Coordinates of C-alpha atoms in Angstrom, one line a residue:
M36 CA 161.5 153.6 92.0
K37 CA 159.1 151.2 93.6
K38 CA 156.7 151.5 90.8
F39 CA 159.4 151.0 88.5
L40 CA 160.8 148.2 90.6
Y41 CA 157.0 146.6 90.6
N42 CA 156.4 147.2 87.1
L43 CA 160.1 145.2 86.3
N44 CA 159.0 142.2 88.5
S45 CA 155.5 142.2 88.2
G46 CA 154.7 139.0 86.6
R47 CA 151.9 140.7 84.5
N48 CA 152.2 140.7 80.2
S49 CA 154.4 143.2 78.9
K50 CA 152.5 146.4 77.1
F51 CA 155.5 147.1 74.8
N52 CA 155.2 143.1 73.4
A53 CA 151.8 144.1 72.4
Y54 CA 153.0 147.3 71.0
A55 CA 155.0 145.5 68.8
R56 CA 152.5 142.8 68.1
G57 CA 150.3 145.6 66.6
L58 CA 152.6 147.2 64.8
K59 CA 153.4 143.8 63.4
N60 CA 150.0 143.5 62.5
K61 CA 149.4 146.8 60.9
L62 CA 152.1 146.5 58.4
I63 CA 150.6 143.0 57.3
P64 CA 149.1 144.1 54.0
R65 CA 145.6 143.4 54.1
W66 CA 145.1 140.9 51.1
F67 CA 147.4 138.4 52.9
L68 CA 145.7 138.5 56.1
A69 CA 142.6 138.0 53.8
A70 CA 144.1 135.0 52.1
C71 CA 145.4 133.7 55.6
I72 CA 141.8 133.6 57.0
K73 CA 140.1 132.1 53.9
K74 CA 143.1 128.9 54.0
N75 CA 142.4 128.4 57.9
I76 CA 138.8 128.8 57.6
N77 CA 138.6 126.4 54.4
Q78 CA 140.8 123.7 56.4
I79 CA 138.8 123.5 59.5
Q80 CA 136.1 121.7 58.3
N81 CA 138.7 118.3 57.9
S82 CA 140.5 119.3 61.5
D83 CA 139.8 116.7 64.3
E84 CA 139.0 119.6 65.9
Y85 CA 136.0 121.1 63.9
D86 CA 133.8 120.3 66.6
Y87 CA 135.3 121.9 69.3
I88 CA 136.4 125.0 67.7
Q89 CA 132.7 125.3 66.3
S90 CA 131.3 124.9 70.1
R91 CA 133.8 128.1 70.9
V92 CA 132.8 130.2 68.2
N93 CA 128.7 129.7 69.0
Y94 CA 129.4 130.2 73.0
Y95 CA 131.1 133.5 72.0
N96 CA 128.9 134.5 69.2
K97 CA 125.3 133.3 69.5
L98 CA 124.0 135.3 66.5
Q99 CA 121.3 133.5 64.5
K100 CA 120.9 133.1 60.3
T101 CA 118.0 135.8 59.5
R102 CA 116.2 136.5 56.0
S103 CA 117.5 139.2 56.0
P104 CA 120.6 141.9 56.8
I105 CA 120.4 143.0 61.1
S106 CA 120.6 146.6 61.3
L107 CA 123.6 148.0 63.5
G108 CA 121.9 151.1 64.3
E109 CA 123.2 154.3 63.6
A110 CA 126.8 155.4 62.6
P111 CA 128.5 151.6 62.3
Q112 CA 131.8 151.9 61.4
C113 CA 133.8 149.7 58.8
V114 CA 136.7 147.5 58.9
G115 CA 138.1 149.9 55.8
N116 CA 138.1 153.0 58.1
F117 CA 138.6 151.7 61.7
K118 CA 140.7 154.1 63.4
H119 CA 142.4 153.9 67.1
H120 CA 141.7 156.2 70.0
K121 CA 144.7 156.5 72.2
R122 CA 143.2 155.8 75.5
Q123 CA 142.0 152.4 73.7
L124 CA 144.6 151.5 72.4
M125 CA 144.8 147.7 73.7
Y126 CA 141.3 147.0 72.7
Y127 CA 142.2 148.6 69.2
I128 CA 145.7 146.2 68.2
D129 CA 143.3 143.3 69.4
L130 CA 140.3 144.3 67.6
N131 CA 142.6 144.9 64.6
S132 CA 144.0 141.8 64.5
V133 CA 141.0 140.3 64.2
I134 CA 138.9 142.5 61.6
K135 CA 141.8 143.9 59.6
G136 CA 141.7 140.8 56.9
F137 CA 137.8 140.8 56.3
P138 CA 136.6 142.9 53.2
K139 CA 136.4 146.8 54.2
E140 CA 132.8 146.9 53.6
C141 CA 131.9 144.9 56.0
E142 CA 130.5 147.2 59.2
Y143 CA 130.3 146.5 62.6
K144 CA 129.5 147.8 66.3
A145 CA 132.5 147.4 69.2
I146 CA 132.4 148.3 72.5
F147 CA 135.3 149.2 74.5
G148 CA 136.1 148.7 78.1
D149 CA 134.1 147.1 80.7
N150 CA 130.9 145.9 79.4
V151 CA 128.4 145.0 81.9
E152 CA 125.2 145.8 79.9
I153 CA 123.5 143.9 77.0
P154 CA 124.1 146.6 73.7
D155 CA 120.8 146.9 71.8
V156 CA 122.3 145.7 68.4
P157 CA 125.1 142.9 67.5
S158 CA 128.6 144.5 69.0
F159 CA 131.9 143.2 69.5
V160 CA 132.2 143.6 73.5
K161 CA 135.2 142.2 75.4
S162 CA 132.9 141.6 78.1
R163 CA 129.2 140.5 79.0
P164 CA 126.4 139.3 81.2
I165 CA 125.9 135.8 82.4
V166 CA 122.5 135.8 81.2
D167 CA 119.9 134.2 78.9
N168 CA 119.3 136.5 75.7
N169 CA 122.9 137.7 75.6
D170 CA 122.8 136.8 72.1
N171 CA 124.2 140.9 70.7
A172 CA 127.2 140.8 73.2
V173 CA 129.5 139.1 70.9
I174 CA 132.9 138.3 72.6
L175 CA 136.4 138.9 71.3
K176 CA 139.7 138.7 73.1
L177 CA 139.9 142.1 73.8
N178 CA 142.8 144.3 76.0
S179 CA 144.2 140.5 76.1
V180 CA 147.3 142.2 77.4
R181 CA 145.2 143.0 80.6
H182 CA 143.2 140.0 80.5
F183 CA 145.2 136.6 79.5
N184 CA 148.3 136.7 81.8
F185 CA 149.2 133.3 82.5
V186 CA 151.5 131.5 85.4
D187 CA 154.0 129.2 83.9
N188 CA 156.5 128.4 86.7
D189 CA 155.2 128.1 90.4
I190 CA 155.9 126.8 93.8
P191 CA 154.0 123.5 95.0
Y192 CA 150.6 124.1 96.5
S193 CA 151.9 122.6 100.0
Q194 CA 154.9 124.7 99.9
K195 CA 152.2 127.8 100.1
E196 CA 150.8 129.8 102.9
N197 CA 147.3 129.1 104.7
K198 CA 145.9 132.4 103.6
V199 CA 143.7 134.2 101.2
I200 CA 145.4 137.1 99.9
F201 CA 143.6 140.1 97.6
R202 CA 145.7 142.9 96.5
G203 CA 143.3 145.5 93.9
K204 CA 141.3 148.3 93.5
V205 CA 138.8 148.5 96.3
H206 CA 135.6 150.8 94.5
Q207 CA 133.0 148.8 94.2
K208 CA 130.7 148.4 97.2
H209 CA 131.1 144.7 97.1
R210 CA 134.9 144.3 97.7
L211 CA 133.9 147.2 100.4
D212 CA 131.7 144.6 101.8
F213 CA 134.2 142.1 101.9
F214 CA 137.0 143.9 103.3
E215 CA 134.5 145.0 105.7
K216 CA 133.6 141.6 106.9
Y217 CA 137.0 139.9 106.9
F218 CA 140.0 142.7 107.0
D219 CA 140.5 142.0 110.9
N220 CA 140.6 137.6 109.9
P221 CA 144.2 136.4 110.5
L222 CA 143.1 134.1 107.7
F223 CA 143.0 136.3 105.2
D224 CA 145.5 139.0 103.9
L225 CA 143.9 142.1 102.0
G226 CA 144.9 145.2 100.6
D227 CA 143.6 148.0 99.1
T228 CA 145.7 149.5 96.2
S229 CA 144.0 152.1 95.2
H230 CA 145.5 155.5 94.8
K231 CA 141.8 157.6 96.0
P232 CA 140.4 155.1 98.3
K233 CA 136.3 155.2 97.9
H234 CA 136.5 154.5 102.1
N235 CA 138.0 156.3 105.2
N236 CA 140.1 153.1 106.4
S237 CA 143.8 153.9 106.1
D238 CA 144.6 149.8 107.4
W239 CA 143.3 149.2 104.5
L240 CA 145.6 150.9 102.0
K241 CA 148.7 148.9 101.2
E242 CA 151.3 148.5 98.5
K243 CA 151.1 146.1 95.8
Q244 CA 152.6 142.5 95.2
T245 CA 154.1 141.1 92.5
L246 CA 152.3 137.9 91.3
K247 CA 155.0 136.4 92.7
E248 CA 154.4 137.2 96.1
Q249 CA 151.1 136.9 95.6
L250 CA 151.6 133.3 95.1
K251 CA 153.1 132.3 98.0
N252 CA 149.6 131.7 99.3
K253 CA 147.3 128.9 99.0
F254 CA 144.1 130.8 98.2
I255 CA 143.8 134.0 96.1
L256 CA 140.3 135.9 96.3
C257 CA 139.4 136.6 92.9
I258 CA 136.2 139.1 93.4
E259 CA 134.6 140.7 90.2
G260 CA 135.5 144.4 89.8
N261 CA 133.8 146.2 87.4
D262 CA 132.9 143.4 85.1
T263 CA 135.1 140.1 85.9
S264 CA 138.0 139.1 87.3
T265 CA 141.2 140.4 85.9
S266 CA 143.3 137.6 88.2
L267 CA 141.0 134.9 87.7
K268 CA 143.1 133.8 84.8
W269 CA 146.6 133.8 86.0
V270 CA 145.7 132.3 89.3
M271 CA 143.7 129.3 87.7
S272 CA 147.0 128.5 85.6
S273 CA 148.8 128.5 88.7
N274 CA 149.3 126.1 91.9
S275 CA 147.3 128.5 94.2
I276 CA 143.5 128.4 94.0
A277 CA 140.5 131.2 93.1
V278 CA 138.1 132.0 95.6
M279 CA 135.1 133.8 94.5
P280 CA 131.4 134.3 94.3
R281 CA 129.8 132.2 90.8
P282 CA 130.8 135.1 88.5
K283 CA 128.4 137.4 87.0
Y284 CA 129.9 138.3 84.0
E285 CA 132.5 136.7 81.4
T286 CA 135.2 137.2 78.8
W287 CA 136.6 135.0 76.1
F288 CA 138.0 132.9 79.2
M289 CA 134.1 131.5 79.1
E290 CA 133.7 132.6 82.8
G291 CA 130.2 130.9 82.5
T292 CA 131.4 127.6 82.0
L293 CA 133.2 127.2 85.0
I294 CA 132.2 124.9 87.7
P295 CA 132.2 125.9 91.5
N296 CA 134.2 123.8 93.8
V297 CA 135.8 122.0 90.4
H298 CA 137.2 125.0 88.6
Y299 CA 137.7 127.0 91.5
I300 CA 136.0 127.7 95.3
E301 CA 132.5 128.8 95.4
I302 CA 131.7 131.3 98.3
A303 CA 128.0 132.9 98.8
S304 CA 127.6 136.0 97.2
D305 CA 127.3 137.5 100.8
Y306 CA 130.8 136.5 101.8
S307 CA 129.0 134.4 105.1
D308 CA 130.9 131.2 104.3
A309 CA 134.2 132.4 103.4
Q310 CA 136.2 131.4 106.0
E311 CA 134.0 127.8 106.2
K312 CA 134.9 127.1 102.8
I313 CA 138.7 127.8 103.3
N314 CA 139.4 125.8 106.2
Y315 CA 137.4 122.9 104.7
Y316 CA 139.9 123.1 101.8
I317 CA 143.3 123.1 104.0
E318 CA 141.8 120.2 105.8
H319 CA 140.9 118.3 102.6
E320 CA 144.2 118.9 100.7
S321 CA 143.3 116.2 97.8
E322 CA 140.2 117.9 97.5
A323 CA 142.1 121.3 96.9
L324 CA 145.0 119.4 94.6
A325 CA 142.1 118.3 92.3
I326 CA 140.5 121.9 91.9
I327 CA 144.0 122.9 90.9
E328 CA 144.3 120.5 88.2
N329 CA 140.8 121.0 86.3
A330 CA 141.8 124.8 86.9
H331 CA 144.7 124.1 84.7
K332 CA 142.9 121.6 82.2
F333 CA 140.6 124.9 81.7
V334 CA 143.3 127.1 80.9
N335 CA 145.0 124.7 79.0
Q336 CA 142.3 125.3 76.0
F337 CA 143.4 129.0 75.7
K338 CA 147.4 128.7 75.0
N339 CA 147.3 127.2 71.5
K340 CA 148.2 130.8 69.5
T341 CA 147.2 129.4 66.4
R342 CA 143.7 128.1 67.3
E343 CA 143.4 130.8 69.7
R344 CA 143.7 133.3 66.4
L345 CA 141.1 131.0 63.8
I346 CA 138.7 130.8 66.7
G347 CA 138.5 134.8 66.7
W348 CA 138.6 135.1 62.8
L349 CA 135.8 132.7 63.3
V350 CA 133.7 134.9 65.4
A351 CA 134.6 137.5 63.5
N352 CA 133.2 135.9 60.0
K353 CA 130.3 134.8 61.4
Y354 CA 129.0 138.3 62.9
F355 CA 129.9 139.6 59.1
S356 CA 128.0 136.9 57.2
I357 CA 124.9 137.1 59.8
T358 CA 124.7 141.5 60.1
S359 CA 125.3 141.8 56.0
G360 CA 123.1 139.1 55.0
K361 CA 125.7 137.1 53.1
E362 CA 128.5 135.2 53.3
I363 CA 131.9 136.5 53.6
F364 CA 134.6 133.6 53.6
T365 CA 132.5 130.6 53.6
K366 CA 133.5 127.0 54.5

């Protein structure tokens, strides 16, 4: 019953809606999607947002044109025979919504799940390291039902508790280190929601909290997990502030473009200054409110569904054109 009530009120995206979206896309004929892609790509040249859209396309897809096709290694997939795996259904739904309208013979590689390495060949990924020479990792908006959850209404910052909250699985060493350092500190409300904890500290284990419950606090810890922090998107859309070290990985959210202490509160990678930083922003509310305003502006660029779909198509079009050595849908 507890699990049912939590799922009902969690505040997270509904998987049912994602399934419905996937079914709808599956029923749309390829020729119709191809016509939509071609029409939208042709119109973008005259758009007032052309430079902005192109900058995002080139951020996600850093591949450069070459004189000949780029090898995709052994056994690349074709758009025409793309099949899903039940354990990766959300990735399938999102990828299929982008590539279905492209020619069936278009080949690609895709890496589903938490990707923390640079692929050997150009591949569609959900996440990639924030490093130089990560060109082969071409980002698409994958597993969006989990990673792209925004808060539309929230209580004012001034009505929240002066605390830092975290609820999540604590499997990785860097999360364990934070708990070791701050679990007993009254400024931090930390809880491990793991079913199979990687430690022997029973006090750390706590029930999950809904987004509404967590958002009663001014500060929310957004330490990365296996790759990026899933909570970062909804926290930055709220009237609470994300607290984290500088990110090492990025997704469609472009975490690599976030500015420390402008979009989030940056703490040291060894967490040594976390209490000092939080106390500073408790005492300097105007600076905290400025971070919230900047975070909202950053989040707003991802809320235009029509533009987001177009950017995804353009990322894929650039990928297929460069790897095949021929233009697919020309601008």
